[in-house]
Coordinates of C-alpha atoms in Angstrom, one line a residue:
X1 CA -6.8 -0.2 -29.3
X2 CA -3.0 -0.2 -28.0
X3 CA -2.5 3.0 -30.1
X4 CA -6.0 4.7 -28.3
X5 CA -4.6 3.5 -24.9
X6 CA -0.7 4.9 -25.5
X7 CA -2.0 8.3 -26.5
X8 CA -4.5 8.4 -23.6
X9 CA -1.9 7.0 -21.6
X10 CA 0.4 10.0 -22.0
X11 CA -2.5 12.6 -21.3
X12 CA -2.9 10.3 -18.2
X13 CA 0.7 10.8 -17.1
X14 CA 0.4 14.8 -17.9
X15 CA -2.5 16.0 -16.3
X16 CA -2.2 15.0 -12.7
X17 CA -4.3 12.8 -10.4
X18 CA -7.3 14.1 -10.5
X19 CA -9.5 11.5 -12.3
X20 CA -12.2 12.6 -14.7
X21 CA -15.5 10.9 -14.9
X22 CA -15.3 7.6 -16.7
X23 CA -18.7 9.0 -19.0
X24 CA -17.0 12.2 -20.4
X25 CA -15.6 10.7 -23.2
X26 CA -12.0 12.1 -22.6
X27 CA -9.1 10.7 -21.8
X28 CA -9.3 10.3 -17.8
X29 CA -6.8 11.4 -15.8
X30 CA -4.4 8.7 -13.6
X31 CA -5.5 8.8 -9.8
X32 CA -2.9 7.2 -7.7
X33 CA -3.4 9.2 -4.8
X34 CA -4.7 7.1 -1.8
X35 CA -7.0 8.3 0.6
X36 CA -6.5 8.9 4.1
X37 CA -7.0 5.7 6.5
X38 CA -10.0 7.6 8.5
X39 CA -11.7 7.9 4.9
X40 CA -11.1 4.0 4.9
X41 CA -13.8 2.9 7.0
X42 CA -16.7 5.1 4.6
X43 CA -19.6 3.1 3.9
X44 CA -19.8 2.2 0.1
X45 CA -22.4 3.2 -1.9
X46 CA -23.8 -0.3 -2.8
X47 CA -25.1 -2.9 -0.5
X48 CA -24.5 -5.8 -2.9
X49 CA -22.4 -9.1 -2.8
X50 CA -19.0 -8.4 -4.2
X51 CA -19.0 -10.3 -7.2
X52 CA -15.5 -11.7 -8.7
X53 CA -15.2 -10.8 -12.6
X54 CA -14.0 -12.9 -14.7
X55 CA -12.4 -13.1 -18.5
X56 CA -16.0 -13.9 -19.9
X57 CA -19.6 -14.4 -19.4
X58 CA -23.2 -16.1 -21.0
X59 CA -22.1 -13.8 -24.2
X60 CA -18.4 -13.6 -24.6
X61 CA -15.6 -15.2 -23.5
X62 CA -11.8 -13.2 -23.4
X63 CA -8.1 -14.8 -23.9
X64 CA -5.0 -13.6 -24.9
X65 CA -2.3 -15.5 -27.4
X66 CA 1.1 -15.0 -28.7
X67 CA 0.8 -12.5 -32.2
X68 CA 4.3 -13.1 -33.7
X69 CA 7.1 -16.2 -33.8
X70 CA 9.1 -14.8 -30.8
X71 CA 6.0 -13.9 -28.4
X72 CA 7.0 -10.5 -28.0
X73 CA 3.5 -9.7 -29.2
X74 CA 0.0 -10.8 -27.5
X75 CA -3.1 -10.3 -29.3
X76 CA -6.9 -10.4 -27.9
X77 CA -8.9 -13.3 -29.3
X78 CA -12.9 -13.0 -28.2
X79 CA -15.0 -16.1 -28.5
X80 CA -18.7 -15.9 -29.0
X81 CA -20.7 -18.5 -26.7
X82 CA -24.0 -18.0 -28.5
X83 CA -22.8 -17.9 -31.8
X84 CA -19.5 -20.2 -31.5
X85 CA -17.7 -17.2 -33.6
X86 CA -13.8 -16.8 -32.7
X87 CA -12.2 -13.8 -33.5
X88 CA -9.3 -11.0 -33.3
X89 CA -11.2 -8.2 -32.5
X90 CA -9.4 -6.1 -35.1
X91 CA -11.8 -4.4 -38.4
X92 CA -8.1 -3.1 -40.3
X93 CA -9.0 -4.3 -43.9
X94 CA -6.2 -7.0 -44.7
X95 CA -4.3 -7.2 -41.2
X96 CA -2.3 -9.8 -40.7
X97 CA -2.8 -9.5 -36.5
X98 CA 1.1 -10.2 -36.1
X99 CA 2.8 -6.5 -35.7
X100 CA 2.0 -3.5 -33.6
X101 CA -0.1 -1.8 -36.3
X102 CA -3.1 -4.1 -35.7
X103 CA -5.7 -2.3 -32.8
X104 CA -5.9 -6.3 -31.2
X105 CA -1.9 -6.3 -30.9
X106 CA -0.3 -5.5 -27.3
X107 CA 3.6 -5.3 -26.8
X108 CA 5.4 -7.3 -24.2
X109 CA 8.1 -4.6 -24.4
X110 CA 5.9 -1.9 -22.7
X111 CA 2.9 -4.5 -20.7
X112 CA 5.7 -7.0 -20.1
X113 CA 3.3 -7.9 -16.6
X114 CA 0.7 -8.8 -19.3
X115 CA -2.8 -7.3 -20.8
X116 CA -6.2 -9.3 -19.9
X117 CA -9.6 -8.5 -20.4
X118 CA -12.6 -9.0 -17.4
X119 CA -16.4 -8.9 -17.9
X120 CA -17.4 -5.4 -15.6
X121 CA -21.1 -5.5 -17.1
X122 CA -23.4 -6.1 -19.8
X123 CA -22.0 -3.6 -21.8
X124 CA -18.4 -2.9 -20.3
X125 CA -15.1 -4.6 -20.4
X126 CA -11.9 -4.0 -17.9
X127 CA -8.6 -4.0 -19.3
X128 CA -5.7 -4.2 -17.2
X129 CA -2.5 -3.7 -18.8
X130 CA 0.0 -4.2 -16.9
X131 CA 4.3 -3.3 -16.6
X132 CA 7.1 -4.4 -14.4
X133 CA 9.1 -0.9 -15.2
X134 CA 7.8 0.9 -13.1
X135 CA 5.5 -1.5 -11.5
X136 CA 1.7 0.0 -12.3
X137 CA -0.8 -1.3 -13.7
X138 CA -3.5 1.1 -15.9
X139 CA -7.5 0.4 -15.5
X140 CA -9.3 1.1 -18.5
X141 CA -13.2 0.6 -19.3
X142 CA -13.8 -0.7 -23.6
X143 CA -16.9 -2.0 -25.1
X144 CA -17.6 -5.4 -25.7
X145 CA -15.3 -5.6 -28.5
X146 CA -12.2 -4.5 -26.8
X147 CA -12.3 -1.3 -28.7
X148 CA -13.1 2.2 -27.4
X149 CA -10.7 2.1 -24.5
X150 CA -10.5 4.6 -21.9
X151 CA -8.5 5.0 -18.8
X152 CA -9.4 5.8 -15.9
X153 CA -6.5 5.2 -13.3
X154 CA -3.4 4.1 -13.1
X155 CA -2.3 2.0 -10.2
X156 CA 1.5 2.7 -8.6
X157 CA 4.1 0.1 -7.2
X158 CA 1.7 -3.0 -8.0
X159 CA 3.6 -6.1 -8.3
X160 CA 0.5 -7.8 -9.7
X161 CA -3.4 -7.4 -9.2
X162 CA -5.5 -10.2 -7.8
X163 CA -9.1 -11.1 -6.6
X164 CA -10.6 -8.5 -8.9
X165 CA -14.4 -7.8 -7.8
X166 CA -17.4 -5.1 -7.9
X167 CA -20.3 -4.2 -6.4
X168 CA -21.6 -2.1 -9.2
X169 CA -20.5 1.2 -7.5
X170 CA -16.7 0.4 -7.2
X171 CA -14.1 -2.3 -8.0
X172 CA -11.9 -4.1 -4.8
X173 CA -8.5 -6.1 -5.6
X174 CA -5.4 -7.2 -3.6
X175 CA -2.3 -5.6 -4.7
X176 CA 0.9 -7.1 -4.2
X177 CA 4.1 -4.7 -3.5
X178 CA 7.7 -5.6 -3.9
X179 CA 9.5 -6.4 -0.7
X180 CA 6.0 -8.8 0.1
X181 CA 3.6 -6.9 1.1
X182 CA -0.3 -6.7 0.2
X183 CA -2.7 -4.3 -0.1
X184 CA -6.9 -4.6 -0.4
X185 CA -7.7 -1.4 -2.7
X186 CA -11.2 0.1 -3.4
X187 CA -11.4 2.4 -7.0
X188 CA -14.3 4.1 -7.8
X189 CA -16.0 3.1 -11.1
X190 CA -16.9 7.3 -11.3
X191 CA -13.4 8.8 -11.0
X192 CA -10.7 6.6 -10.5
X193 CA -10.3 7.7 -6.7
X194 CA -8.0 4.6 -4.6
X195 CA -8.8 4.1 -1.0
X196 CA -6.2 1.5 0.5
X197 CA -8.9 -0.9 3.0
X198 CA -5.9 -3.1 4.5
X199 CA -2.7 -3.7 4.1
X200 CA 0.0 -6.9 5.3
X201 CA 2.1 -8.9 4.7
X202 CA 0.6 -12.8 4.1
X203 CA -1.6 -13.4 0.9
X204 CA -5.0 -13.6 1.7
X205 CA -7.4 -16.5 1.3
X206 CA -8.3 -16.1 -2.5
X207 CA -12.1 -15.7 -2.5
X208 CA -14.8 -12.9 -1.1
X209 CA -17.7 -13.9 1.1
X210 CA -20.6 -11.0 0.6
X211 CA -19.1 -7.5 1.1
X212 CA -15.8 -9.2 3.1
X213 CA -12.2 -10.3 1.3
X214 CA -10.8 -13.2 4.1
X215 CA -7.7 -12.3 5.5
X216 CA -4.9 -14.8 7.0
X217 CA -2.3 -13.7 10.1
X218 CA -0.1 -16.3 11.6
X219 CA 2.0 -16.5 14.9
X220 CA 4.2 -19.6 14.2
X221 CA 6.9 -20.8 15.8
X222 CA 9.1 -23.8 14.3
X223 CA 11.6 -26.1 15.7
X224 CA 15.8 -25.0 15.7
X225 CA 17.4 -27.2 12.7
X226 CA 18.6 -30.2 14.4
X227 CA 20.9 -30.9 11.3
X228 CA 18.3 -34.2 10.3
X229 CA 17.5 -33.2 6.7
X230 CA 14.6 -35.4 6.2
X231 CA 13.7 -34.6 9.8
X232 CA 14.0 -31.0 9.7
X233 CA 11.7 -30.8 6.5
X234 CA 8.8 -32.8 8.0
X235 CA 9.4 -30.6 11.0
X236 CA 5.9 -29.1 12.6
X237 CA 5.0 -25.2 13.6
X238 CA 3.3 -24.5 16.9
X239 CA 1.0 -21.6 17.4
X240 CA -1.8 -20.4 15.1
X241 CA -3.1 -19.2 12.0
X242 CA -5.8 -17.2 12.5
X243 CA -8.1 -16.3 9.4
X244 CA -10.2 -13.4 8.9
X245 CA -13.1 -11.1 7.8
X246 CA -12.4 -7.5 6.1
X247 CA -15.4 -5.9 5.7
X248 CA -14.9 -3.1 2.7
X249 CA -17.8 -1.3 4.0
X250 CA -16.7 -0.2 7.7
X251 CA -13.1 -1.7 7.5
X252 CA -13.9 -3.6 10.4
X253 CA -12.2 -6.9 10.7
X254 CA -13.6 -10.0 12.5
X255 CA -12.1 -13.2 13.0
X256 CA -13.9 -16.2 11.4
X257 CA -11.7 -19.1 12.4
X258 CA -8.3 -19.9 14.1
X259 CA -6.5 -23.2 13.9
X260 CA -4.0 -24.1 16.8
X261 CA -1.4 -26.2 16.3
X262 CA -2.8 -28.3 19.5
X263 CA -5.9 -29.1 17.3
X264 CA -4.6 -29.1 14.0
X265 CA -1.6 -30.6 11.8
X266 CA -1.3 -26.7 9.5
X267 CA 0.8 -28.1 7.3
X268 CA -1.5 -30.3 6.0
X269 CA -4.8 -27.6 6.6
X270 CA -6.0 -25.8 3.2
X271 CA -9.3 -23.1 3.6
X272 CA -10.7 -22.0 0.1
X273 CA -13.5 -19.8 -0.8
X274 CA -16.0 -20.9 -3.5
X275 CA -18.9 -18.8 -4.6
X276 CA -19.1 -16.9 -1.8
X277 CA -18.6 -20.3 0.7
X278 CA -15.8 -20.7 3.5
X279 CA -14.2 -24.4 2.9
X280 CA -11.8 -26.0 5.2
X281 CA -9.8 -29.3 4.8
X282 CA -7.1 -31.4 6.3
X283 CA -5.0 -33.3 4.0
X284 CA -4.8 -36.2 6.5
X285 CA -7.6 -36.5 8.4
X286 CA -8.8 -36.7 4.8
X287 CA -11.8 -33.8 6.7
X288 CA -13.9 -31.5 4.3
X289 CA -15.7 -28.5 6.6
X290 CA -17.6 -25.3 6.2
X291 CA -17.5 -22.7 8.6
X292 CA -20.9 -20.0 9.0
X293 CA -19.3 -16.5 8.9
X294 CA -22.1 -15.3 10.8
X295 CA -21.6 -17.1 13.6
X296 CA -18.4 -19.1 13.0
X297 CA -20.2 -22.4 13.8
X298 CA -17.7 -25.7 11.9
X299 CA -20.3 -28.0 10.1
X300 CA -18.4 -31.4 8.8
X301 CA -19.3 -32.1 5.5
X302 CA -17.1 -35.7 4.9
X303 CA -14.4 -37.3 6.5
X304 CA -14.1 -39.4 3.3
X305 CA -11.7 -37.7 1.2
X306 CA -8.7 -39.4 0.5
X307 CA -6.0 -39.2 3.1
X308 CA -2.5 -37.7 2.1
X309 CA 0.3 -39.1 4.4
X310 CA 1.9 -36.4 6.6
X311 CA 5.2 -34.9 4.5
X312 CA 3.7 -35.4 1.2
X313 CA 1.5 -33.4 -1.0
X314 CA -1.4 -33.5 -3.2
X315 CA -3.7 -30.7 -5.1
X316 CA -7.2 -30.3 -3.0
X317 CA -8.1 -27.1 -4.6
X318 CA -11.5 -27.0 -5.6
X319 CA -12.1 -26.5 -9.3
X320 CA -15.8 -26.0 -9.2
X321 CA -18.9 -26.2 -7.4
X322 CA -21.5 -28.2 -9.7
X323 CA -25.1 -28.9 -9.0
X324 CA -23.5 -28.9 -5.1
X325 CA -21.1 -31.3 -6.0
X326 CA -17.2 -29.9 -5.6
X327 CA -15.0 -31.2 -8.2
X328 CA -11.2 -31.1 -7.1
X329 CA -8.3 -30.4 -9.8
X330 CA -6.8 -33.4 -8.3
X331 CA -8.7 -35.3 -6.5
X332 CA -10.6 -39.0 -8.2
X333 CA -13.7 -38.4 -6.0
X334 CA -16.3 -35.5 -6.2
X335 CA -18.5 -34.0 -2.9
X336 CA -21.5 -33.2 -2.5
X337 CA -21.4 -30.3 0.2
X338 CA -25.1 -30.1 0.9
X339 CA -25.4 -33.7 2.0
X340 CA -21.8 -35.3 2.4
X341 CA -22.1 -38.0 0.0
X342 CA -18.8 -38.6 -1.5
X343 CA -18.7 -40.8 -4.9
X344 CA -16.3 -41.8 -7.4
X345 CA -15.4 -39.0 -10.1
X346 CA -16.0 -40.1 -13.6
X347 CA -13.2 -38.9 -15.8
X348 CA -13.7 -37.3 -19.4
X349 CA -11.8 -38.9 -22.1
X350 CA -8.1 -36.9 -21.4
X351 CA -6.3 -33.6 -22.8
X352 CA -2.5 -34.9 -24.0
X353 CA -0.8 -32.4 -23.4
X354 CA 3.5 -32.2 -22.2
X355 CA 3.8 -35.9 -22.4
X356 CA 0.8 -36.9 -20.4
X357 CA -2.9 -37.5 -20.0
X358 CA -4.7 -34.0 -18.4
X359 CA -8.5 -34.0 -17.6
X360 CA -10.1 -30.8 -19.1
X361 CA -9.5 -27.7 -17.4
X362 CA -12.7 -25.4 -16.3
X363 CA -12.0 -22.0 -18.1
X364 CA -15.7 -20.3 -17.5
X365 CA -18.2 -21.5 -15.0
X366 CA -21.6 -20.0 -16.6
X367 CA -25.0 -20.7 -15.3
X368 CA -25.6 -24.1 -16.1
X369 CA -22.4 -24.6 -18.7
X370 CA -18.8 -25.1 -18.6
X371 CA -15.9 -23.8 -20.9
X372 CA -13.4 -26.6 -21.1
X373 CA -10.3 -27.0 -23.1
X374 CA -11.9 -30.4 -24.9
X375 CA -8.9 -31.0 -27.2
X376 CA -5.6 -30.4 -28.3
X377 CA -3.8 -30.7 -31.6
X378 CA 0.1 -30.7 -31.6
X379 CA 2.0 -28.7 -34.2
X380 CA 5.1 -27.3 -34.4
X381 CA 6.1 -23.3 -34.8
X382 CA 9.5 -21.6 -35.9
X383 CA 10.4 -18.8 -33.4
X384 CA 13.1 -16.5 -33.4
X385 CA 16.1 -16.3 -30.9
X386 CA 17.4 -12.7 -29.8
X387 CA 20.1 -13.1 -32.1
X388 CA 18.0 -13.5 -35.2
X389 CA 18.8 -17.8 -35.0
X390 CA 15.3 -19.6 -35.7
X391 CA 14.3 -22.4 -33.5
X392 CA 11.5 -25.3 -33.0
X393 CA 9.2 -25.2 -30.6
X394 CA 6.5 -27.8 -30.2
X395 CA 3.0 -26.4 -29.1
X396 CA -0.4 -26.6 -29.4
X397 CA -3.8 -25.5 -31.2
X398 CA -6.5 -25.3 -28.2
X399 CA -9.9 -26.2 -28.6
X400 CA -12.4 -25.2 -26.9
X401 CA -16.0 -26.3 -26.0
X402 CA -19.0 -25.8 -24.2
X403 CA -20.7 -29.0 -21.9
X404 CA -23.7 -28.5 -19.7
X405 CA -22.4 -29.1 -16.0
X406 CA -24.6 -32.7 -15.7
X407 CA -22.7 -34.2 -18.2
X408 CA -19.4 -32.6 -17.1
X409 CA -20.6 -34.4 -13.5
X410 CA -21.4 -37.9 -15.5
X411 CA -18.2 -37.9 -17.9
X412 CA -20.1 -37.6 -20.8
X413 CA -18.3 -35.7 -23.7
X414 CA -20.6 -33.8 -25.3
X415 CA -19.0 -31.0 -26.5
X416 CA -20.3 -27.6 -28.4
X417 CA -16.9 -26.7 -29.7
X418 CA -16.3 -22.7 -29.9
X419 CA -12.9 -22.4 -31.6
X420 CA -9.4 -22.6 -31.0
X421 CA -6.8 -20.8 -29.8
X422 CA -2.9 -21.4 -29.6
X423 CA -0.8 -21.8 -26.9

């Protein structure tokens, strides 16, 4: 697969930008030329929901691991939900899956940004591989087993890609620039064409809600230093942040909700998007919201979360909507954002992991199961220094395992594992 992709790669880089259709069978050509703004604002093709991908689905689920002792070599790993198989996608007779001559095998030398694989369909895989030197990032399509893979553009001066999500027609991500600035791309699942939809300079709120990424602007002004350390830390902005709707279709953007500093303590306000959902919450008021994008009406879900005290900080990110009931990464309670009732989470039995107790984390959110990590086993790995010295390092074999959401919700361990990876 890396060979397929460095040979492609150079016809990329030699015939222009003109991409070629991603069904021709050829190596496609790199399109990093971006359309005009006034093409921009063309309607799309599809009407559906923009859909985020993710590294796996009901069939297959997609990681990465280090290949070799010095992890200057990732390999592909592709577990099997159905069948609980867990392989290196590689069918070299005797291959040891540890040096550049197995097809699973990527180089952190040439993708130093990283190579990950996300679900585009039934039948197709996207693989972005991704380097600092230049900053680009290459968009291939490959089958189901990683293999086959085909170009199709190459994306200049991005930092990193984020937010990745289709309608069926075309992909849309958020590109981030060095120097800090963002960009909302749309590419064309046909011919690689880039139309640039926005572009700024604060991260947008991570999430899409139907054909619309949210976008965040701020006019914030905060208090001269007064020379107070502790005072000058805990010190408050005035003015606003103001967050917003880019539609991809029209380029049109709307305004869904701003938050005054006359209302609101913002730096203790967090907004989230989960499938598809607007969330808002204040840290101290201890206030869970949602907010209707159509017509921007604030409907309180709790005031029962647990309070954080103004200049400290605590995780409230969402992990997962279950069965309506939002489980927090750090949070001891669960919601239930259909009718408010907030009750005690009930903990599965802990991940030891760097010293200390970690519930399992969500890796896939399927229909009505969870990938978790559901145990670790320690071991220890000789690597190898620059200079040729060896070294310890202490590390861990990851399992992992399916569990329907109910007993997730009820702290029941009851585990289907799927194999192991290692960290």
């Amino acid at each position: 697969m890396k060979r397929a992709l460095s040979l492609a790669l150079a016809a990329l880089l030699l015939a222009g930008c003109t991409a070629a259709p991603a069904a021709s069978g050829d190596a496609a050509s790199t399109a990093t030329a971006e359309t005009p703004a006034a093409e921009a604002a063309a309607p799309a093709a599809s009407t559906e929901p923009l859909r985020l991908l993710q590294t796996g689905d009901e069939k297959q689920y997609y990681l990465t691991e280090p290949a070799n002792a010095d992890q200057t070599l990732e390999r592909f790993r592709i577990v099997d939900l159905t069948t609980g198989e867990n392989a290196i996608p590689c069918d070299v007779e005797g291959c040891t899956h540890d040096s550049e001559d197995c097809p699973a095998v990527w180089s952190r030398a040439t993708w130093d940004f990283g190579v990950a694989a996300w679900v585009l369909d039934e039948d197709t895989l996207l693989i972005l591989s991704s380097t600092s030197e230049p900053n680009k990032t290459v968009f291939s399509f490959a089958d189901r087993n990683c293999q086959n893979l085909t170009p199709f553009a190459t994306v200049e001066d991005a930092m990193g890609i984020a937010q990745q999500c289709t309608d069926g027609t075309s992909l849309y991500f958020l590109m981030s620039i060095e120097g800090g600035t963002y960009k909302i791309c749309r590419l064309s699942l046909a011919d690689g064409s880039q139309t640039v939809l926005w572009e700024g300079t604060e991260y947008p709120v991570p999430g899409v809600i139907g054909r619309n990424f949210v976008l965040k602007t701020s006019d914030l002004t905060y208090p001269e230093p007064t020379g107070d350390l502790e005072a000058d830390a805990t010190a408050l902005p005035t003015g606003t942040v103001t967050h917003s709707l880019l539609n991809v279709d029209t380029g049109e953007v709307r305004e869904l909700y701003t938050y005054s500093s006359d209302d609101w303590d913002l730096d203790t306000l967090d907004a989230y998007v989960v499938n598809g959902r607007y969330y808002q919450i204040d840290r101290v008021a201890g206030t869970l919201n949602t907010v209707d994008p159509a017509t921007g009406e604030v409907r309180q879900i709790t005031d029962q979360l647990p309070a954080t005290a103004p200049g400290t900080y605590a995780n409230y990110m969402p992990q997962a909507v279950l069965d309506s009931w939002m489980v927090f990464y750090d949070l001891p309670v669960i919601v239930n954002v259909e009718t408010g009732e907030v009750r005690q989470r009930i903990d599965l039995p802990e991940n030891y992991w760097n010293g200390y107790g970690h519930q399992p984390s969500i890796y896939l959110q399927l229909q009505d199961r969870l990938l978790v990590d559901c145990r670790y086993e320690p071991y220890t790995r000789t690597g190898i220094g620059t200079d040729g010295t060896p070294y310890t390092v202490e590390t861990n074999h990851i399992y992992l395992g399916l569990i329907s959401a109910d007993d997730y919700l009820n702290g029941i361990p009851n585990y289907t594992e799927v194999g192991e990876y290692t960290a």
